[in-house]
């Protein structure tokens, strides 16, 4: 018998991990856990507990406190009380605590891995070799950021008390992704673990005490969705970080809309796994095993949509089926199994329901002939072929070991299929041609793209999604920014009433001709659909001109035009910079006439200042355009990860009322410098500035579709922009009510919303009015992982 034959017929014996230590730890706690508040175990205020089960056996593991609103309140108060002391520590002291947490996690790594596997059902190989080492790596990495905070983020300030809500698929790892950056930046935390998997978070609570972390810096309240909801709504929380379903992400966006809470959402995905005909097919099949059968497919970035080039589909499917037949499903504590248990019955039923629906819609279901354990929650690795792109199994997140396969002919078709989803979390591209792989990677709408690899993570490389996969990043420098804010912005006063900045009578220059401006859509001056105009008057009551009253239809036309600005996002940074310089040149040439007209609305002094500062601002962004680069990371694998700054896409902008020219430029310039296109609503006080702006744009080589201008009532147009599903983001400068509206109405496609939080920004002041803070919001980071070596 040859060695190969021996391998084929070889039987595996069971190799069970001994859970004794972890069970002993559970027994030490009498298998009953209270909340961890202010460094102490606190019984739930309503005295209620719920049970947590081992999904591979159905056996009860322990009882855990059900958190009420009162428990959340106590935890938030504890975090608030601890904040001052924690912030008063030197960066080095905080770094030492993070370092100690990393060390302690490593010391208890086996106990944590076993506990995770018992509670979640994931194979011990994964919790031992992937989850827990990455947890330690996150604390080490962020110990470094804590140390460097002052040097690397001057002028920034901690958010304060952070509420963090995490899911059950990587319980301790998600805790680390959330807690490490929060503590490194000087925040204090209230964390709510998922109801199916609270145990490792409670073990971590104990570790916090073991390293002497000041009481109240980390608080853990267990419970279900209602506990999470109480945390998201608590007025004492300054920021919410959430990972979980898109549906709950939407609910949290709504619940936090009228507050100043910063929000980051890491939501679902339906990530494509694209295999070209020149790929190493055996490597790609192994990649698929990692992509969709890792953690039973309960991974937000699971490669759940297989896109195969038609020419290799048959061959690849056979190889894949052969490999699937060797996957071992069984007891998660057995070191020789590949697929463990599904976390809960409701998830198992959901997977089964979706697969049946997919089959009813025409998909072919194939499962290997593997025997599932007689008890516990298990599901066979599943391949669905002949899946139509519109089928439920190609569109919805199944969150189970189910791969939906489709074919494509050309790279263009692959990109179209890959992007045919509301999500945009991750993607995997397989080709031996680095040119093809990188060309495709650049076109994918996803926060992470793995070339010839999959499911690689590192604390130094940001992770997060586009579109309905959420916003904000975790990991890397960009992840830290989620927990910081410019110090001046937090202290900025509320926006003054619109009339406050109107000029005195004496200041008003008299324009000679009344002006009627138009909308500016797709590079053309357009009349408003409504057929109405608004009279615009100076403070002295004199009619300055008329501006069109834009409506829903005008905004729709403007978005449609702005969507055609692809050539702008693909233009070189040098080209974009040249256009911005040219706008500055033309603005400067016309500054006399523009300034005298603007003076009628804002006074001579302000008008002159607005012109001068706008020209400077154009120079600043022209300068930034080819300098605000991404980064290259060196994660601890044979990979580089290229962090690219990519434009958001098409952005709706509500411009400041008080500084009609400078306010417009301060918001629009960083966006177009970054390669976005915009639909801008200019100052409601003086929308006539639009006429001057489009005349300057028309003579400055700016492609007509890049900046579209719709004048009208800002609060009405804001609603249309926020609800528009084809916009990628909204920037809104307005009072607190407008800012809340922008956030609340954006839940449809979960577009990114950035507002002034109803505060006054002094656009004349360089530190407030321009720079990286704006550019960081105008870009999103895409990490492209590229392996090297043989
Ligand atoms: P979920 O989104 O309901 O749960 C995630 C966390 O949010 C848990 O801690 C939960 O208690 C909490 N939560 C629930 N309702 C809340 C509310 N109204 N306010 C604040 N917090 C709330 O996810 P679930 O129901 O466990 O899983 C359903 C589906 O969600 C999965 O099948 C999968 O498709 C997706 N999911 C995606 C995850 C990801 O990593 N992106 C993780 C978990 C689930």
GROMACS .gro file of N, CA, C and O and ligand atoms in nm, residues 164-170 174 192-197 223-233 240 242-249 251-252 255 266-269 298-301 343 346-347 350-351 354 396-400 423 425 463 469, ligand 1:
model
  284
  164UNK      N    1  -2.026   4.913   2.422
  164UNK     CA    2  -1.984   4.820   2.318
  164UNK      C    3  -2.074   4.697   2.320
  164UNK      O    4  -2.097   4.637   2.427
  165UNK      N    5  -2.126   4.661   2.206
  165UNK     CA    6  -2.219   4.548   2.197
  165UNK      C    7  -2.162   4.450   2.095
  165UNK      O    8  -2.134   4.488   1.981
  166UNK      N    9  -2.143   4.326   2.138
  166UNK     CA   10  -2.070   4.233   2.051
  166UNK      C   11  -2.152   4.107   2.022
  166UNK      O   12  -2.243   4.072   2.098
  167UNK      N   13  -2.118   4.035   1.916
  167UNK     CA   14  -2.191   3.914   1.877
  167UNK      C   15  -2.128   3.787   1.933
  167UNK      O   16  -2.030   3.793   2.007
  168UNK      N   17  -2.184   3.676   1.890
  168UNK     CA   18  -2.146   3.547   1.948
  168UNK      C   19  -2.048   3.468   1.864
  168UNK      O   20  -2.005   3.361   1.903
  169UNK      N   21  -2.013   3.519   1.744
  169UNK     CA   22  -1.932   3.432   1.657
  169UNK      C   23  -1.783   3.430   1.694
  169UNK      O   24  -1.716   3.329   1.676
  170UNK      N   25  -1.731   3.543   1.744
  170UNK     CA   26  -1.593   3.546   1.796
  170UNK      C   27  -1.599   3.620   1.929
  170UNK      O   28  -1.551   3.734   1.940
  174UNK      N   29  -1.396   3.960   1.954
  174UNK     CA   30  -1.469   4.086   1.934
  174UNK      C   31  -1.455   4.177   2.056
  174UNK      O   32  -1.450   4.299   2.044
  192UNK      N   33  -2.139   4.475   2.646
  192UNK     CA   34  -2.241   4.371   2.659
  192UNK      C   35  -2.210   4.257   2.561
  192UNK      O   36  -2.218   4.273   2.441
  193UNK      N   37  -2.176   4.140   2.616
  193UNK     CA   38  -2.150   4.026   2.529
  193UNK      C   39  -2.282   3.971   2.473
  193UNK      O   40  -2.390   4.004   2.522
  194UNK      N   41  -2.272   3.885   2.373
  194UNK     CA   42  -2.393   3.822   2.317
  194UNK      C   43  -2.450   3.721   2.416
  194UNK      O   44  -2.376   3.660   2.494
  195UNK      N   45  -2.581   3.704   2.411
  195UNK     CA   46  -2.647   3.618   2.508
  195UNK      C   47  -2.608   3.470   2.496
  195UNK      O   48  -2.610   3.396   2.594
  196UNK      N   49  -2.567   3.425   2.375
  196UNK     CA   50  -2.530   3.283   2.361
  196UNK      C   51  -2.390   3.256   2.414
  196UNK      O   52  -2.356   3.142   2.442
  197UNK      N   53  -2.307   3.360   2.422
  197UNK     CA   54  -2.165   3.336   2.450
  197UNK      C   55  -2.105   3.438   2.548
  197UNK      O   56  -2.011   3.509   2.513
  223UNK      N   57  -2.662   3.998   2.910
  223UNK     CA   58  -2.806   4.007   2.885
  223UNK      C   59  -2.836   3.990   2.737
  223UNK      O   60  -2.747   3.960   2.658
  224UNK      N   61  -2.960   4.012   2.701
  224UNK     CA   62  -3.001   3.992   2.562
  224UNK      C   63  -3.013   4.126   2.488
  224UNK      O   64  -2.955   4.227   2.529
  225UNK      N   65  -3.094   4.126   2.382
  225UNK     CA   66  -3.108   4.246   2.301
  225UNK      C   67  -3.160   4.366   2.379
  225UNK      O   68  -3.121   4.480   2.353
  226UNK      N   69  -3.247   4.339   2.479
  226UNK     CA   70  -3.303   4.452   2.555
  226UNK      C   71  -3.194   4.520   2.638
  226UNK      O   72  -3.195   4.642   2.657
  227UNK      N   73  -3.097   4.441   2.683
  227UNK     CA   74  -2.984   4.499   2.758
  227UNK      C   75  -2.899   4.585   2.664
  227UNK      O   76  -2.858   4.697   2.700
  228UNK      N   77  -2.879   4.534   2.543
  228UNK     CA   78  -2.804   4.610   2.442
  228UNK      C   79  -2.876   4.739   2.409
  228UNK      O   80  -2.813   4.845   2.397
  229UNK      N   81  -3.007   4.731   2.397
  229UNK     CA   82  -3.085   4.849   2.362
  229UNK      C   83  -3.072   4.955   2.473
  229UNK      O   84  -3.055   5.074   2.444
  230UNK      N   85  -3.078   4.910   2.599
  230UNK     CA   86  -3.064   5.005   2.711
  230UNK      C   87  -2.928   5.074   2.707
  230UNK      O   88  -2.917   5.194   2.737
  231UNK      N   89  -2.826   4.999   2.668
  231UNK     CA   90  -2.692   5.056   2.661
  231UNK      C   91  -2.685   5.159   2.546
  231UNK      O   92  -2.634   5.271   2.563
  232UNK      N   93  -2.739   5.121   2.430
  232UNK     CA   94  -2.733   5.212   2.314
  232UNK      C   95  -2.807   5.342   2.343
  232UNK      O   96  -2.768   5.448   2.295
  233UNK      N   97  -2.914   5.332   2.422
  233UNK     CA   98  -2.995   5.452   2.446
  233UNK      C   99  -2.951   5.533   2.567
  233UNK      O  100  -3.002   5.642   2.591
  240UNK      N  101  -2.099   5.451   2.076
  240UNK     CA  102  -2.142   5.312   2.068
  240UNK      C  103  -2.062   5.243   1.957
  240UNK      O  104  -2.049   5.294   1.847
  242UNK      N  105  -2.066   4.874   1.770
  242UNK     CA  106  -2.151   4.756   1.759
  242UNK      C  107  -2.100   4.661   1.652
  242UNK      O  108  -2.062   4.705   1.543
  243UNK      N  109  -2.104   4.533   1.679
  243UNK     CA  110  -2.087   4.431   1.575
  243UNK      C  111  -2.203   4.336   1.585
  243UNK      O  112  -2.237   4.289   1.695
  244UNK      N  113  -2.267   4.309   1.472
  244UNK     CA  114  -2.380   4.217   1.471
  244UNK      C  115  -2.458   4.230   1.342
  244UNK      O  116  -2.403   4.267   1.238
  245UNK      N  117  -2.587   4.203   1.351
  245UNK     CA  118  -2.668   4.200   1.228
  245UNK      C  119  -2.698   4.340   1.178
  245UNK      O  120  -2.703   4.436   1.254
  246UNK      N  121  -2.720   4.350   1.048
  246UNK     CA  122  -2.751   4.479   0.985
  246UNK      C  123  -2.882   4.534   1.043
  246UNK      O  124  -2.895   4.655   1.065
  247UNK      N  125  -2.974   4.445   1.070
  247UNK     CA  126  -3.104   4.488   1.123
  247UNK      C  127  -3.086   4.561   1.258
  247UNK      O  128  -3.141   4.669   1.279
  248UNK      N  129  -3.008   4.502   1.347
  248UNK     CA  130  -2.986   4.566   1.477
  248UNK      C  131  -2.900   4.692   1.459
  248UNK      O  132  -2.922   4.794   1.526
  249UNK      N  133  -2.807   4.687   1.366
  249UNK     CA  134  -2.727   4.806   1.335
  249UNK      C  135  -2.817   4.924   1.300
  249UNK      O  136  -2.796   5.037   1.345
  251UNK      N  137  -3.130   4.962   1.392
  251UNK     CA  138  -3.204   5.003   1.512
  251UNK      C  139  -3.116   5.094   1.598
  251UNK      O  140  -3.163   5.194   1.654
  252UNK      N  141  -2.987   5.062   1.605
  252UNK     CA  142  -2.896   5.142   1.688
  252UNK      C  143  -2.872   5.278   1.623
  252UNK      O  144  -2.865   5.381   1.691
  255UNK      N  145  -3.170   5.471   1.718
  255UNK     CA  146  -3.176   5.500   1.862
  255UNK      C  147  -3.076   5.607   1.904
  255UNK      O  148  -3.096   5.675   2.005
  266UNK      N  149  -2.018   4.743   1.264
  266UNK     CA  150  -1.957   4.638   1.183
  266UNK      C  151  -2.065   4.532   1.165
  266UNK      O  152  -2.101   4.461   1.259
  267UNK      N  153  -2.122   4.526   1.044
  267UNK     CA  154  -2.244   4.447   1.024
  267UNK      C  155  -2.219   4.326   0.933
  267UNK      O  156  -2.109   4.278   0.925
  268UNK      N  157  -2.323   4.283   0.870
  268UNK     CA  158  -2.315   4.157   0.796
  268UNK      C  159  -2.239   4.167   0.666
  268UNK      O  160  -2.184   4.271   0.630
  269UNK      N  161  -2.236   4.056   0.595
  269UNK     CA  162  -2.168   4.053   0.466
  269UNK      C  163  -2.219   3.939   0.380
  269UNK      O  164  -2.290   3.849   0.427
  298UNK      N  165  -2.004   3.095   1.033
  298UNK     CA  166  -2.065   3.203   1.113
  298UNK      C  167  -1.964   3.318   1.125
  298UNK      O  168  -1.919   3.351   1.234
  299UNK      N  169  -1.930   3.372   1.012
  299UNK     CA  170  -1.826   3.474   1.006
  299UNK      C  171  -1.880   3.587   0.919
  299UNK      O  172  -1.929   3.563   0.809
  300UNK      N  173  -1.871   3.709   0.972
  300UNK     CA  174  -1.930   3.820   0.895
  300UNK      C  175  -1.865   3.836   0.759
  300UNK      O  176  -1.929   3.874   0.663
  301UNK      N  177  -1.734   3.803   0.750
  301UNK     CA  178  -1.666   3.820   0.621
  301UNK      C  179  -1.647   3.686   0.549
  301UNK      O  180  -1.562   3.673   0.462
  343UNK      N  181  -2.418   2.776   1.673
  343UNK     CA  182  -2.426   2.836   1.807
  343UNK      C  183  -2.559   2.814   1.879
  343UNK      O  184  -2.563   2.796   2.000
  346UNK      N  185  -3.197   2.843   1.695
  346UNK     CA  186  -3.260   2.939   1.605
  346UNK      C  187  -3.171   2.966   1.483
  346UNK      O  188  -3.221   2.983   1.371
  347UNK      N  189  -3.040   2.963   1.503
  347UNK     CA  190  -2.949   2.983   1.390
  347UNK      C  191  -2.952   2.862   1.296
  347UNK      O  192  -2.953   2.876   1.175
  350UNK      N  193  -3.257   2.873   1.094
  350UNK     CA  194  -3.248   2.980   0.993
  350UNK      C  195  -3.166   2.933   0.872
  350UNK      O  196  -3.203   2.955   0.757
  351UNK      N  197  -3.055   2.863   0.900
  351UNK     CA  198  -2.969   2.812   0.792
  351UNK      C  199  -3.052   2.716   0.705
  351UNK      O  200  -3.056   2.726   0.582
  354UNK      N  201  -3.317   2.890   0.492
  354UNK     CA  202  -3.262   2.963   0.377
  354UNK      C  203  -3.217   2.867   0.267
  354UNK      O  204  -3.238   2.892   0.148
  396UNK      N  205  -2.883   3.711   0.075
  396UNK     CA  206  -2.891   3.722   0.222
  396UNK      C  207  -2.776   3.651   0.291
  396UNK      O  208  -2.731   3.546   0.246
  397UNK      N  209  -2.738   3.707   0.403
  397UNK     CA  210  -2.634   3.644   0.483
  397UNK      C  211  -2.693   3.518   0.547
  397UNK      O  212  -2.792   3.526   0.620
  398UNK      N  213  -2.633   3.400   0.519
  398UNK     CA  214  -2.688   3.276   0.577
  398UNK      C  215  -2.625   3.250   0.713
  398UNK      O  216  -2.687   3.201   0.805
  399UNK      N  217  -2.498   3.287   0.726
  399UNK     CA  218  -2.426   3.271   0.853
  399UNK      C  219  -2.422   3.125   0.896
  399UNK      O  220  -2.451   3.089   1.010
  400UNK      N  221  -2.387   3.042   0.799
  400UNK     CA  222  -2.373   2.898   0.825
  400UNK      C  223  -2.281   2.839   0.721
  400UNK      O  224  -2.232   2.909   0.632
  423UNK      N  225  -2.419   4.453   0.063
  423UNK     CA  226  -2.308   4.451   0.159
  423UNK      C  227  -2.176   4.492   0.092
  423UNK      O  228  -2.171   4.509  -0.028
  425UNK      N  229  -1.830   4.394   0.281
  425UNK     CA  230  -1.735   4.377   0.391
  425UNK      C  231  -1.600   4.326   0.341
  425UNK      O  232  -1.497   4.384   0.371
  463UNK      N  233  -1.022   4.682   0.968
  463UNK     CA  234  -1.126   4.591   0.919
  463UNK      C  235  -1.259   4.661   0.931
  463UNK      O  236  -1.291   4.722   1.033
  469UNK      N  237  -2.268   4.696   0.511
  469UNK     CA  238  -2.182   4.623   0.606
  469UNK      C  239  -2.136   4.714   0.718
  469UNK      O  240  -2.063   4.672   0.807
  791LIG     P1  241  -2.784   4.036   1.666
  791LIG     O1  242  -2.743   4.147   1.581
  791LIG     O2  243  -2.924   4.032   1.716
  791LIG     O3  244  -2.690   4.029   1.796
  791LIG     C1  245  -2.568   4.093   1.812
  791LIG     C2  246  -2.562   4.163   1.947
  791LIG     O4  247  -2.657   4.270   1.950
  791LIG     C3  248  -2.598   4.074   2.066
  791LIG     O5  249  -2.515   4.110   2.174
  791LIG     C4  250  -2.742   4.113   2.095
  791LIG     O6  251  -2.780   4.089   2.228
  791LIG     C5  252  -2.740   4.260   2.067
  791LIG     N1  253  -2.871   4.320   2.034
  791LIG     C6  254  -2.980   4.260   1.982
  791LIG     N2  255  -3.079   4.350   1.966
  791LIG     C7  256  -3.031   4.470   2.007
  791LIG     C8  257  -3.085   4.602   2.013
  791LIG     N3  258  -3.207   4.630   1.971
  791LIG     N4  259  -3.006   4.702   2.058
  791LIG     C9  260  -2.880   4.677   2.098
  791LIG     N5  261  -2.825   4.554   2.095
  791LIG    C10  262  -2.898   4.451   2.051
  791LIG     O7  263  -2.750   3.901   1.592
  791LIG     P2  264  -2.823   3.758   1.612
  791LIG     O8  265  -2.969   3.771   1.623
  791LIG     O9  266  -2.753   3.691   1.720
  791LIG    O10  267  -2.793   3.691   1.473
  791LIG    C11  268  -2.880   3.710   1.360
  791LIG    C12  269  -2.804   3.725   1.233
  791LIG    O11  270  -2.720   3.839   1.240
  791LIG    C13  271  -2.707   3.613   1.201
  791LIG    O12  272  -2.768   3.504   1.142
  791LIG    C14  273  -2.612   3.681   1.110
  791LIG    O13  274  -2.666   3.685   0.981
  791LIG    C15  275  -2.605   3.821   1.165
  791LIG     N6  276  -2.488   3.840   1.254
  791LIG    C16  277  -2.379   3.903   1.202
  791LIG    C17  278  -2.267   3.917   1.281
  791LIG    C18  279  -2.147   3.984   1.231
  791LIG    O14  280  -2.037   3.958   1.280
  791LIG     N7  281  -2.155   4.075   1.137
  791LIG    C19  282  -2.258   3.862   1.415
  791LIG    C20  283  -2.380   3.803   1.462
  791LIG    C21  284  -2.489   3.791   1.381
   0.00000   0.00000   0.00000
